[in-house]
Coordinates of C-alpha atoms and ligand atoms in Angstrom, one line a residue:
X1 CA 71.4 -7.9 -4.9
X2 CA 71.6 -11.4 -6.1
X3 CA 68.8 -13.5 -4.9
X4 CA 69.7 -16.6 -2.8
X5 CA 69.3 -20.0 -4.2
X6 CA 66.3 -21.9 -2.8
X7 CA 68.8 -24.6 -1.9
X8 CA 70.4 -22.3 0.6
X9 CA 68.7 -23.5 3.8
X10 CA 69.4 -20.6 6.1
X11 CA 69.4 -21.6 9.7
X12 CA 69.1 -19.4 12.7
X13 CA 71.9 -18.1 14.9
X14 CA 73.4 -20.3 17.6
X15 CA 71.4 -21.5 20.6
X16 CA 73.3 -22.3 23.8
X17 CA 74.0 -26.0 24.0
X18 CA 72.2 -26.1 27.4
X19 CA 69.0 -25.4 25.5
X20 CA 69.5 -28.3 23.1
X21 CA 67.0 -31.0 23.1
X22 CA 67.1 -34.4 21.4
X23 CA 69.5 -35.5 18.6
X24 CA 67.7 -35.6 15.3
X25 CA 69.3 -37.7 12.5
X26 CA 68.7 -36.3 9.1
X27 CA 67.1 -38.8 6.7
X28 CA 69.2 -37.5 3.7
X29 CA 72.8 -38.5 3.3
X30 CA 75.5 -37.2 1.0
X31 CA 78.5 -38.7 -0.6
X32 CA 80.7 -35.9 0.8
X33 CA 80.2 -33.4 3.5
X34 CA 82.4 -30.3 3.6
X35 CA 82.6 -28.6 7.0
X36 CA 83.2 -24.9 6.4
X37 CA 82.5 -23.2 3.1
X38 CA 85.6 -21.0 3.3
X39 CA 88.6 -20.5 1.1
X40 CA 89.5 -24.1 0.8
X41 CA 86.0 -25.6 1.4
X42 CA 84.3 -23.6 -1.4
X43 CA 86.8 -24.9 -3.9
X44 CA 86.7 -28.5 -2.7
X45 CA 82.9 -28.5 -2.8
X46 CA 82.8 -26.9 -6.2
X47 CA 85.4 -29.2 -7.7
X48 CA 83.8 -32.4 -6.3
X49 CA 80.4 -31.4 -7.6
X50 CA 81.7 -31.2 -11.1
X51 CA 81.0 -34.9 -11.1
X52 CA 77.2 -34.9 -11.2
X53 CA 77.0 -38.5 -9.9
X54 CA 78.1 -37.5 -6.4
X55 CA 76.3 -35.4 -3.9
X56 CA 77.9 -32.8 -1.7
X57 CA 76.7 -30.9 1.4
X58 CA 78.6 -27.8 2.6
X59 CA 77.9 -26.7 6.1
X60 CA 78.9 -23.1 6.6
X61 CA 78.7 -21.1 9.9
X62 CA 78.2 -17.7 8.3
X63 CA 75.8 -16.1 5.8
X64 CA 76.0 -15.8 2.1
X65 CA 78.4 -13.4 0.4
X66 CA 76.0 -12.5 -2.4
X67 CA 75.1 -8.9 -2.8
X68 CA 77.2 -7.7 0.1
X69 CA 78.9 -4.4 -0.8
X70 CA 81.5 -4.6 2.0
X71 CA 82.6 -7.9 0.6
X72 CA 82.7 -6.6 -2.9
X73 CA 84.4 -3.2 -3.0
X74 CA 88.1 -4.0 -2.4
X75 CA 89.1 -0.8 -0.6
X76 CA 86.5 -1.1 2.1
X77 CA 87.4 -4.6 3.3
X78 CA 88.3 -3.4 6.8
X79 CA 84.7 -2.7 7.4
X80 CA 84.1 -6.4 7.7
X81 CA 86.3 -6.6 10.8
X82 CA 84.3 -7.2 13.9
X83 CA 81.1 -7.4 11.8
X84 CA 78.7 -10.3 11.3
X85 CA 81.2 -11.5 8.6
X86 CA 83.9 -12.1 11.2
X87 CA 84.1 -14.8 14.0
X88 CA 85.2 -12.0 16.4
X89 CA 88.0 -14.0 18.0
X90 CA 90.5 -12.5 20.4
X91 CA 94.0 -13.8 21.4
X92 CA 95.1 -14.1 24.9
X93 CA 97.2 -11.1 26.1
X94 CA 100.5 -11.1 24.3
X95 CA 103.5 -10.3 26.6
X96 CA 105.6 -9.1 23.7
X97 CA 102.9 -6.8 22.4
X98 CA 102.6 -4.8 25.6
X99 CA 100.4 -7.5 27.1
X100 CA 97.6 -6.5 24.8
X101 CA 95.1 -9.1 23.6
X102 CA 94.8 -9.0 19.8
X103 CA 91.8 -9.4 17.6
X104 CA 92.1 -12.5 15.4
X105 CA 90.1 -12.0 12.3
X106 CA 88.5 -14.9 10.5
X107 CA 85.8 -14.9 7.8
X108 CA 82.3 -16.0 9.0
X109 CA 80.7 -16.0 5.6
X110 CA 80.6 -18.2 2.5
X111 CA 84.1 -17.9 1.0
X112 CA 85.4 -17.7 4.6
X113 CA 88.5 -15.4 5.1
X114 CA 88.8 -15.0 1.3
X115 CA 85.6 -13.0 1.5
X116 CA 87.0 -10.5 4.0
X117 CA 90.7 -10.5 3.5
X118 CA 93.2 -8.0 2.1
X119 CA 93.3 -9.8 -1.3
X120 CA 97.1 -9.8 -1.6
X121 CA 97.7 -12.9 -3.7
X122 CA 100.9 -14.8 -2.9
X123 CA 101.6 -18.5 -3.3
X124 CA 104.6 -18.9 -1.0
X125 CA 108.2 -19.2 -2.3
X126 CA 109.2 -22.3 -4.1
X127 CA 111.4 -23.3 -1.2
X128 CA 108.5 -23.5 1.2
X129 CA 106.8 -26.0 -1.0
X130 CA 110.0 -28.0 -1.4
X131 CA 110.4 -28.0 2.4
X132 CA 106.8 -29.4 2.8
X133 CA 107.7 -32.0 0.3
X134 CA 110.9 -32.9 2.1
X135 CA 109.2 -32.9 5.6
X136 CA 106.3 -35.1 4.5
X137 CA 108.4 -37.3 2.2
X138 CA 105.9 -36.5 -0.6
X139 CA 107.4 -35.0 -3.7
X140 CA 103.9 -34.0 -5.0
X141 CA 104.3 -30.9 -2.8
X142 CA 107.3 -29.7 -4.6
X143 CA 107.0 -26.3 -6.3
X144 CA 107.0 -27.8 -9.8
X145 CA 104.2 -30.2 -8.8
X146 CA 102.1 -27.5 -7.1
X147 CA 102.4 -24.9 -9.8
X148 CA 99.8 -26.6 -12.1
X149 CA 97.2 -26.4 -9.2
X150 CA 98.0 -22.7 -8.7
X151 CA 97.5 -22.0 -12.4
X152 CA 94.3 -24.0 -12.5
X153 CA 92.9 -21.8 -9.8
X154 CA 93.8 -18.5 -11.4
X155 CA 92.4 -16.0 -13.9
X156 CA 95.3 -13.6 -14.3
X157 CA 94.4 -10.2 -15.7
X158 CA 97.3 -8.8 -17.8
X159 CA 98.3 -5.2 -17.0
X160 CA 98.1 -2.6 -19.8
X161 CA 100.5 -3.4 -22.7
X162 CA 102.6 -0.2 -22.1
X163 CA 106.3 0.2 -21.4
X164 CA 105.6 1.0 -17.7
X165 CA 104.2 -2.4 -17.1
X166 CA 106.3 -4.4 -19.6
X167 CA 108.3 -6.2 -16.9
X168 CA 105.9 -6.4 -14.0
X169 CA 104.8 -10.1 -14.3
X170 CA 105.9 -13.4 -15.8
X171 CA 103.1 -15.0 -17.9
X172 CA 104.8 -18.4 -17.6
X173 CA 103.8 -18.7 -13.9
X174 CA 100.1 -17.7 -14.3
X175 CA 96.9 -19.3 -15.2
X176 CA 94.4 -17.5 -17.4
X177 CA 91.1 -19.2 -16.5
X178 CA 88.7 -16.3 -16.6
X179 CA 86.1 -18.0 -14.4
X180 CA 88.5 -18.7 -11.6
X181 CA 90.2 -16.4 -8.9
X182 CA 91.0 -13.1 -10.5
X183 CA 94.5 -11.8 -10.1
X184 CA 95.3 -8.2 -10.9
X185 CA 98.2 -5.8 -10.6
X186 CA 97.4 -2.2 -9.4
X187 CA 98.2 -0.2 -12.5
X188 CA 96.8 3.3 -11.7
X189 CA 100.1 5.2 -12.3
X190 CA 100.0 6.6 -8.7
X191 CA 103.0 8.7 -7.7
X192 CA 104.2 6.3 -5.1
X193 CA 105.3 3.6 -7.5
X194 CA 108.2 5.7 -8.8
X195 CA 109.9 6.4 -5.5
X196 CA 109.0 3.0 -4.1
X197 CA 110.9 1.2 -6.9
X198 CA 113.7 3.7 -7.2
X199 CA 114.4 3.7 -3.4
X200 CA 114.7 -0.1 -3.6
X201 CA 117.5 0.2 -6.2
X202 CA 119.2 2.9 -4.1
X203 CA 119.4 0.7 -1.0
X204 CA 120.3 -2.4 -2.8
X205 CA 117.0 -4.3 -2.9
X206 CA 116.8 -6.2 -6.2
X207 CA 113.9 -6.0 -8.6
X208 CA 111.8 -9.2 -8.9
X209 CA 109.8 -9.5 -12.1
X210 CA 107.0 -11.6 -10.6
X211 CA 106.3 -12.0 -6.8
X212 CA 104.6 -15.3 -7.7
X213 CA 107.4 -16.8 -9.6
X214 CA 108.7 -18.8 -6.6
X215 CA 111.7 -16.5 -5.8
X216 CA 110.1 -13.4 -4.1
X217 CA 113.0 -11.9 -2.3
X218 CA 113.4 -8.3 -3.5
X219 CA 110.8 -5.7 -4.6
X220 CA 108.0 -6.6 -7.0
X221 CA 104.5 -5.5 -8.0
X222 CA 101.7 -6.6 -5.8
X223 CA 99.1 -8.9 -7.2
X224 CA 95.5 -8.8 -5.8
X225 CA 92.6 -11.2 -6.0
X226 CA 90.3 -8.8 -7.8
X227 CA 88.5 -8.9 -11.0
X228 CA 86.7 -6.1 -12.9
X229 CA 87.2 -3.8 -9.9
X230 CA 85.6 -6.2 -7.4
X231 CA 86.8 -8.8 -4.9
X232 CA 87.3 -12.2 -6.4
X233 CA 87.0 -14.9 -3.6
X234 CA 86.6 -18.6 -3.3
X235 CA 82.8 -17.9 -3.0
X236 CA 82.5 -15.6 -6.0
X237 CA 84.6 -17.9 -8.2
X238 CA 83.5 -21.4 -6.9
X239 CA 80.2 -21.2 -5.1
X240 CA 78.5 -18.3 -6.8
X241 CA 74.7 -18.2 -7.4
X242 CA 75.2 -19.5 -11.0
X243 CA 77.1 -22.6 -9.9
X244 CA 74.8 -23.3 -7.0
X245 CA 71.6 -23.0 -9.1
X246 CA 73.0 -25.2 -11.9
X247 CA 74.2 -28.1 -9.8
X248 CA 71.5 -30.1 -8.2
X249 CA 74.1 -32.4 -6.5
X250 CA 75.5 -29.5 -4.4
X251 CA 73.7 -28.1 -1.4
X252 CA 74.9 -25.4 1.0
X253 CA 73.6 -24.9 4.6
X254 CA 74.3 -21.4 5.8
X255 CA 74.4 -19.9 9.3
X256 CA 74.8 -23.5 10.6
X257 CA 77.3 -24.2 13.3
X258 CA 79.1 -27.6 13.3
X259 CA 79.7 -28.7 16.8
X260 CA 81.6 -32.0 16.3
X261 CA 82.0 -35.2 14.3
X262 CA 80.9 -38.7 15.5
X263 CA 82.5 -42.0 14.9
X264 CA 80.4 -45.0 14.0
X265 CA 81.4 -46.5 17.4
X266 CA 84.2 -46.5 19.9
X267 CA 85.8 -49.4 18.0
X268 CA 84.8 -48.3 14.4
X269 CA 86.5 -45.0 14.0
X270 CA 84.9 -44.0 10.7
X271 CA 84.1 -40.3 11.3
X272 CA 81.4 -39.8 8.7
X273 CA 78.7 -38.2 10.8
X274 CA 78.6 -34.5 11.4
X275 CA 76.7 -32.9 14.2
X276 CA 75.3 -29.3 14.0
X277 CA 72.6 -27.1 15.5
X278 CA 69.4 -26.5 13.6
X279 CA 67.2 -23.4 13.8
X280 CA 65.4 -24.6 16.9
X281 CA 68.6 -25.3 18.7
X282 CA 68.2 -29.0 18.2
X283 CA 71.3 -31.1 17.6
X284 CA 71.0 -32.6 14.1
X285 CA 73.3 -35.2 12.6
X286 CA 73.9 -35.8 8.9
X287 CA 76.1 -38.5 7.4
X288 CA 78.4 -38.9 4.5
X289 CA 78.5 -42.1 2.5
X290 CA 82.2 -41.5 1.5
X291 CA 84.0 -38.8 3.4
X292 CA 83.8 -35.7 5.6
X293 CA 86.3 -33.0 4.7
X294 CA 87.0 -30.4 7.5
X295 CA 87.8 -27.0 6.1
X296 CA 86.9 -24.8 9.0
X297 CA 90.2 -22.9 9.1
X298 CA 93.2 -22.7 11.4
X299 CA 91.2 -21.8 14.5
X300 CA 88.0 -23.9 14.1
X301 CA 89.4 -27.1 12.6
X302 CA 91.4 -28.1 15.7
X303 CA 88.5 -27.1 18.0
X304 CA 86.0 -29.3 16.0
X305 CA 88.5 -32.2 16.2
X306 CA 88.9 -31.7 20.0
X307 CA 85.2 -31.6 20.5
X308 CA 85.0 -34.9 18.6
X309 CA 87.5 -36.5 21.0
X310 CA 90.5 -36.2 18.7
X311 CA 93.2 -34.2 20.4
X312 CA 95.6 -34.1 23.3
X313 CA 94.2 -36.5 26.0
X314 CA 95.0 -34.3 29.0
X315 CA 93.4 -31.2 27.5
X316 CA 90.3 -33.2 26.5
X317 CA 90.0 -34.7 30.0
X318 CA 90.3 -31.3 31.6
X319 CA 87.3 -30.2 29.5
X320 CA 85.2 -33.4 30.2
X321 CA 85.5 -34.7 26.6
X322 CA 86.0 -38.4 26.1
X323 CA 89.2 -39.1 24.2
X324 CA 88.6 -41.2 21.1
X325 CA 92.1 -40.9 19.9
X326 CA 95.0 -39.1 21.6
X327 CA 96.5 -36.7 19.0
X328 CA 98.9 -34.4 20.9
X329 CA 99.5 -32.2 17.8
X330 CA 95.9 -31.0 17.5
X331 CA 95.8 -27.3 18.3
X332 CA 99.6 -27.1 18.7
X333 CA 102.2 -25.7 16.3
X334 CA 100.2 -22.5 15.5
X335 CA 102.6 -20.3 13.5
X336 CA 101.7 -16.8 12.3
X337 CA 103.3 -13.6 11.0
X338 CA 102.8 -10.6 13.3
X339 CA 103.3 -7.0 12.0
X340 CA 103.9 -3.4 12.8
X341 CA 103.4 -0.2 10.8
X342 CA 105.9 2.7 10.7
X343 CA 104.7 6.0 9.2
X344 CA 106.4 9.0 7.4
X345 CA 104.8 12.3 6.6
X346 CA 105.2 13.3 2.9
X347 CA 104.5 16.4 0.8
X348 CA 102.7 14.4 -1.9
X349 CA 99.0 15.2 -2.0
X350 CA 97.7 12.2 -3.9
X351 CA 97.6 9.8 -0.9
X352 CA 94.6 7.8 0.3
X353 CA 94.5 9.6 3.7
X354 CA 91.5 11.8 2.7
X355 CA 89.5 8.8 1.5
X356 CA 89.8 7.5 5.1
X357 CA 89.0 10.7 6.9
X358 CA 86.8 12.8 4.6
X359 CA 83.4 11.3 3.8
X360 CA 83.0 13.7 0.8
X361 CA 86.2 12.3 -0.8
X362 CA 85.2 8.7 0.0
X363 CA 81.7 9.3 -1.6
X364 CA 83.3 10.7 -4.7
X365 CA 85.2 7.5 -5.2
X366 CA 82.2 5.4 -4.2
X367 CA 80.1 7.1 -6.9
X368 CA 82.7 6.3 -9.4
X369 CA 82.9 2.7 -8.3
X370 CA 79.1 2.5 -8.4
X371 CA 79.1 3.8 -12.0
X372 CA 81.6 1.5 -13.6
X373 CA 83.7 -0.3 -11.0
X374 CA 86.7 1.9 -11.6
X375 CA 88.8 4.3 -9.4
X376 CA 90.5 4.2 -6.1
X377 CA 88.1 1.8 -4.4
X378 CA 89.0 -1.0 -6.8
X379 CA 92.3 -1.5 -4.9
X380 CA 94.1 -1.2 -1.7
X381 CA 96.7 1.4 -0.9
X382 CA 99.7 -0.8 -1.9
X383 CA 101.4 -1.2 -5.2
X384 CA 104.7 -2.9 -4.5
X385 CA 105.9 -5.4 -1.9
X386 CA 109.4 -6.2 -0.6
X387 CA 110.5 -9.6 0.7
X388 CA 113.7 -9.4 2.6
X389 CA 116.3 -11.5 4.5
X390 CA 118.4 -10.9 7.5
X391 CA 122.1 -10.6 6.2
X392 CA 124.0 -13.9 6.2
X393 CA 126.7 -12.3 8.5
X394 CA 124.1 -11.1 11.1
X395 CA 125.1 -11.6 14.7
X396 CA 122.1 -13.9 15.3
X397 CA 123.7 -16.5 13.1
X398 CA 126.8 -16.8 15.2
X399 CA 127.0 -19.7 17.7
X400 CA 125.4 -22.2 15.4
X401 CA 121.9 -20.8 15.3
X402 CA 120.0 -22.5 12.4
X403 CA 118.1 -20.3 10.0
X404 CA 114.4 -21.5 10.4
X405 CA 113.4 -20.3 6.9
X406 CA 113.0 -22.8 4.0
X407 CA 116.3 -21.8 2.5
X408 CA 118.5 -19.0 1.1
X409 CA 115.7 -17.8 -1.4
X410 CA 113.1 -17.7 1.3
X411 CA 112.1 -14.3 2.9
X412 CA 112.6 -13.6 6.6
X413 CA 110.3 -10.6 6.6
X414 CA 107.9 -8.7 4.4
X415 CA 107.5 -5.0 3.9
X416 CA 104.9 -3.2 1.8
X417 CA 104.8 0.6 1.4
X418 CA 101.3 2.2 1.5
X419 CA 100.3 5.6 0.3
X420 CA 98.5 6.5 3.5
X421 CA 98.6 6.2 7.3
X422 CA 98.2 2.5 8.2
X423 CA 99.3 2.3 11.8
X424 CA 96.4 0.6 13.7
X425 CA 97.9 1.4 17.1
X426 CA 98.1 5.2 16.7
X427 CA 95.1 7.2 15.3
X428 CA 95.4 8.9 11.9
X429 CA 96.0 12.7 12.3
X430 CA 93.2 15.0 11.1
X431 CA 95.4 16.5 8.4
X432 CA 98.4 15.7 6.4
X433 CA 99.6 13.1 3.9
X434 CA 101.5 10.0 4.8
X435 CA 103.2 6.9 3.6
X436 CA 103.6 3.8 5.8
X437 CA 105.7 0.7 5.8
X438 CA 103.8 -2.4 6.8
X439 CA 106.3 -4.7 8.4
X440 CA 105.8 -8.4 9.0
X441 CA 108.0 -11.1 10.5
X442 CA 107.9 -14.0 8.1
X443 CA 110.1 -17.0 8.8
X444 CA 109.0 -17.2 12.4
X445 CA 110.2 -20.0 14.7
X446 CA 107.6 -19.4 17.3
X447 CA 104.8 -22.0 17.8
X448 CA 101.6 -21.1 19.6
X449 CA 98.4 -22.9 20.6
X450 CA 94.7 -23.1 20.0
X451 CA 92.7 -24.7 22.8
X452 CA 89.2 -25.2 24.0
X453 CA 87.5 -22.5 26.1
X454 CA 87.3 -24.2 29.5
X455 CA 84.2 -22.3 30.4
X456 CA 82.4 -23.4 27.3
X457 CA 84.2 -26.2 25.5
X458 CA 81.3 -27.2 23.3
X459 CA 80.4 -23.9 21.7
X460 CA 82.9 -21.3 23.0
X461 CA 85.4 -19.5 21.0
X462 CA 88.9 -20.9 20.6
X463 CA 91.5 -19.8 23.2
X464 CA 94.2 -18.4 20.9
X465 CA 97.8 -17.9 22.0
X466 CA 100.1 -17.2 19.0
X467 CA 103.0 -16.2 21.4
X468 CA 104.0 -13.4 19.1
X469 CA 107.7 -12.3 19.1
X470 CA 108.4 -14.8 22.0
X471 CA 111.7 -15.9 20.4
X472 CA 114.9 -13.9 20.1
X473 CA 114.9 -14.9 16.3
X474 CA 111.5 -13.3 15.7
X475 CA 112.4 -10.2 17.6
X476 CA 115.7 -10.0 15.7
X477 CA 113.9 -10.3 12.4
X478 CA 111.4 -7.6 13.4
X479 CA 114.2 -5.2 14.4
X480 CA 116.1 -5.8 11.2
X481 CA 112.9 -5.2 9.2
X482 CA 112.3 -1.9 10.9
X483 CA 115.9 -0.8 10.4
X484 CA 115.6 -1.7 6.7
X485 CA 112.4 0.3 6.4
X486 CA 114.0 3.4 7.9
X487 CA 117.0 3.0 5.5
X488 CA 114.6 2.6 2.6
X489 CA 112.7 5.8 3.4
X490 CA 116.0 7.6 3.9
X491 CA 116.9 6.8 0.3
X492 CA 117.3 9.8 -2.2
X493 CA 114.2 8.8 -4.1
X494 CA 112.0 10.0 -1.2
X495 CA 113.8 13.3 -0.7
X496 CA 111.5 15.0 -3.4
X497 CA 108.6 14.0 -1.2
X498 CA 110.2 15.1 2.0
X499 CA 109.5 11.8 3.7
X500 CA 109.8 12.5 7.5
X501 CA 109.3 9.8 10.1
X502 CA 106.4 10.5 12.6
X503 CA 108.2 8.4 15.1
X504 CA 111.5 9.1 16.9
X505 CA 114.2 7.3 14.9
X506 CA 116.4 7.4 18.1
X507 CA 114.7 4.0 18.8
X508 CA 117.1 2.6 16.2
X509 CA 120.0 3.3 18.5
X510 CA 119.4 0.4 20.9
X511 CA 117.7 -3.0 20.6
X512 CA 115.9 -2.3 23.9
X513 CA 114.4 1.0 22.6
X514 CA 113.5 -0.7 19.3
X515 CA 111.9 -3.6 21.2
X516 CA 109.8 -1.1 23.3
X517 CA 108.6 0.6 20.1
X518 CA 107.8 -2.8 18.5
X519 CA 106.0 -3.9 21.7
X520 CA 103.7 -0.9 21.6
X521 CA 103.2 -0.8 17.8
X522 CA 102.9 -4.4 16.7
X523 CA 99.7 -6.2 16.0
X524 CA 98.7 -9.8 15.4
X525 CA 98.8 -11.6 12.1
X526 CA 96.1 -13.1 10.0
X527 CA 98.2 -15.9 8.4
X528 CA 98.0 -18.6 11.0
X529 CA 98.9 -22.2 10.0
X530 CA 99.8 -25.5 11.6
X531 CA 97.1 -26.4 14.1
X532 CA 96.3 -29.8 12.4
X533 CA 99.6 -30.1 10.7
X534 CA 100.5 -32.5 8.0
X535 CA 103.4 -35.0 8.4
X536 CA 105.0 -38.0 6.8
X537 CA 102.7 -40.9 6.1
X538 CA 104.7 -43.0 8.7
X539 CA 105.3 -40.4 11.4
X540 CA 104.6 -41.6 15.0
X541 CA 100.9 -41.4 16.0
X542 CA 100.0 -38.0 17.3
X543 CA 103.1 -36.1 16.1
X544 CA 101.2 -34.9 13.1
X545 CA 97.5 -34.8 12.4
X546 CA 97.1 -35.6 8.7
X547 CA 99.1 -37.6 6.2
X548 CA 100.2 -36.2 2.9
X549 CA 96.9 -37.3 1.3
X550 CA 95.2 -35.0 3.9
X551 CA 93.6 -38.0 5.7
X552 CA 93.4 -37.8 9.5
X553 CA 95.8 -40.4 10.8
X554 CA 94.4 -43.1 13.0
X555 CA 90.7 -42.8 11.9
X556 CA 88.9 -43.2 8.6
X557 CA 86.5 -41.2 6.4
X558 CA 88.0 -37.9 7.5
X559 CA 90.3 -35.4 5.7
X560 CA 91.4 -31.9 6.6
X561 CA 92.1 -29.4 4.0
X562 CA 92.7 -25.7 5.0
X563 CA 95.5 -23.6 6.4
X564 CA 95.6 -25.7 9.6
X565 CA 97.5 -28.5 7.7
X566 CA 100.6 -26.5 6.7
X567 CA 103.4 -27.8 8.8
X568 CA 105.4 -24.6 8.7
X569 CA 104.7 -20.9 8.5
X570 CA 104.0 -19.8 4.9
X571 CA 106.5 -17.1 3.9
X572 CA 104.0 -15.0 2.1
X573 CA 100.3 -14.5 2.5
X574 CA 98.3 -17.7 3.0
X575 CA 95.3 -17.4 0.7
X576 CA 97.1 -18.5 -2.5
X577 CA 98.8 -21.4 -0.8
X578 CA 95.4 -22.5 0.6
X579 CA 93.8 -22.4 -2.9
X580 CA 96.6 -24.6 -4.2
X581 CA 96.1 -27.3 -1.6
X582 CA 92.3 -27.1 -2.1
X583 CA 92.8 -27.9 -5.8
X584 CA 95.2 -30.6 -4.9
X585 CA 93.0 -32.4 -2.4
X586 CA 90.0 -32.1 -4.8
X587 CA 92.0 -34.0 -7.4
X588 CA 93.1 -36.6 -4.8
X589 CA 89.5 -37.3 -3.8
X590 CA 88.2 -37.3 -7.3
X591 CA 90.9 -39.9 -8.3
X592 CA 90.0 -42.1 -5.3
X593 CA 93.3 -41.5 -3.4
Ligands
LIG1 C1 91.3 -9.8 7.7 C2 92.1 -10.8 6.9 C3 93.0 -10.3 6.0 C4 93.8 -11.2 5.3 N1 94.6 -10.8 4.3 C5 95.1 -11.7 3.4 C6 95.7 -11.3 2.2 O1 95.7 -10.1 1.8 N2 96.3 -12.2 1.4 C7 96.3 -13.6 1.8 O2 96.9 -14.4 1.1 N3 95.8 -14.0 3.0 C8 95.2 -13.1 3.8 N4 94.5 -13.5 4.9 C9 94.7 -14.9 5.3 C10 93.8 -15.8 4.4 O3 92.6 -15.2 4.0 C11 93.5 -17.1 5.2 O4 94.7 -17.7 5.6 C12 92.8 -18.2 4.3 O5 91.8 -17.6 3.5 C13 92.3 -19.2 5.2 O6 91.6 -20.2 4.5 P1 90.9 -21.4 5.2 O7 90.2 -22.2 4.1 O8 91.9 -22.1 6.0 O9 89.9 -20.8 6.2 P2 88.7 -19.8 6.0 O10 88.7 -19.2 4.7 O11 88.7 -18.9 7.2 O12 87.4 -20.8 6.0 C14 86.9 -21.4 7.1 C15 85.4 -21.5 7.0 O13 84.9 -22.4 7.9 C16 83.7 -21.8 8.5 N5 83.6 -22.3 9.9 C17 84.5 -22.2 10.9 N6 84.0 -22.9 12.0 C18 82.8 -23.4 11.6 C19 81.8 -24.2 12.3 N7 82.0 -24.6 13.6 N8 80.7 -24.6 11.7 C20 80.5 -24.2 10.4 N9 81.4 -23.5 9.7 C21 82.5 -23.1 10.3 C22 84.0 -20.3 8.5 O14 82.9 -19.5 8.6 C23 84.7 -20.1 7.2 O15 83.8 -19.9 6.1 C24 93.7 -12.6 5.6 C25 92.8 -13.1 6.5 C26 92.0 -12.2 7.2 C27 91.0 -12.7 8.2

């Protein structure tokens, strides 16, 4: 257990706003205040504090990550779901997911979602970055311009120098900064890699040398944000105890809930004062001399803006919040990537199923991890990933339908085979060995919303409606991805392992039957973006929330830097792309732009 820095001022849990007394302004001020010490916020605070002449305060809603085993051992990361490290959000019932509400996981801890996530390290295809550059009119978002930030953030761990791993990554696209985010391939020689790769060849899926080289369509080796057998997060790399104790200009308030931001006055829209709750339930304000950076994530950032009077006027009025600036785009444009898992029984014995169902097996691996941080718990159950596209001649494209993806090298869906049962909607059987295909829609054209809780706008959870699978395109992509998965597990490479579906493949015979299976099997995503989206510097007021320099349009002293600013769905997992923009905005601020 690493002891907490004395400068961690841990505040108590939330107190209902009704109990709040007077507003207490703090005497101390900081040059910069970062709201949310998550994936982006940890990096920004750490980078800004490299300059010892400026002071930084991070206000984080959750506790410290230090010494927490569930945040450290990679395999056990699902234990953090619905724990004190999760904000415990729920979506509204989703009509295309059998009217089920979904859980919406978000990290409630230093490091944010990077402290609880699945650690798959992607950075989005090059064409996604080029599309952002084109949409915003800012070429500094182009892939070539973003790559240096990605490398700066990364400590790539080379796989063993053996023929098996000779062609599994491209060193030219990686950074090798040992003190930054670890990036590791799973290289344990598990049986599943051979059929997983061979089956791809057999069904015509091309091999991609490096998933993070900008052209991910095909099958490649997964890369994970781990280092020396443990999770590597924004907190472990950028706000660890060593950094915090050595930088007197950097202070972190933990377990501290930011309620809103305040302008200097109704006519002076400098938003440099942050309001939060202290241990006694008092409302406290603290001010920044230069800027406030909101990095509270895709769900909380728009909510904090709305509570501050920055949002769609009608929605604010309905919640008795005075509109300071009407910004219709706040809380709109939520895009995410929902998924489903299909499962096959296999005759292999070396799957991870027993780790999940047999405490004796789990404890054996735990003992090994405790001894030297090696073994099965250093990784997840995935080794390869497939990014795929709906064929160009697919019926959906007739009649002038425009492909919403960022171009012909951008994935429409993602598949990753697992060497165990992964379906969250049907319980794992008590015996047997399984492989699963995790299937995600990627280039979604659905846009959902995040709004205030009308029963408790000031401290309630966000009302989240991702509108999963509500477009014909998203449903088409999901169907195509399921059919591709079945073709893949029918390939000769899996015959030796007698891969047998545990679901009725007759569902493939009609779209209606397939839709019904998807509706009962699908689950919500964790890669939400867009709720405070970035747009061109000169776009009409309210259409977008931030300019390409991450500054909130129409006010001053305020930037947003987290997943909420991405204007389009990221066609890969979002952590890596978030790290890239955090490094970029840090440079912008440091250089006075
Ligand atoms: C369970 C899970 C699995 C995932 N798996 C992967 C994966 O394998 N690979 C991948 O690339 N991506 C994955 N993601 C997505 C990825 O982790 C996130 O998109 C990304 O980390 C979000 O970064 P962020 O900075 O926008 O927000 P976060 O990292 O969530 O940071 C927001 C921070 O703000 C704090 N905060 C929020 N509201 C307040 C408030 N009012 N007051 C004070 N503090 C506040 C939060 O506690 C948090 O620390 C996963 C996410 C989850 C939750």
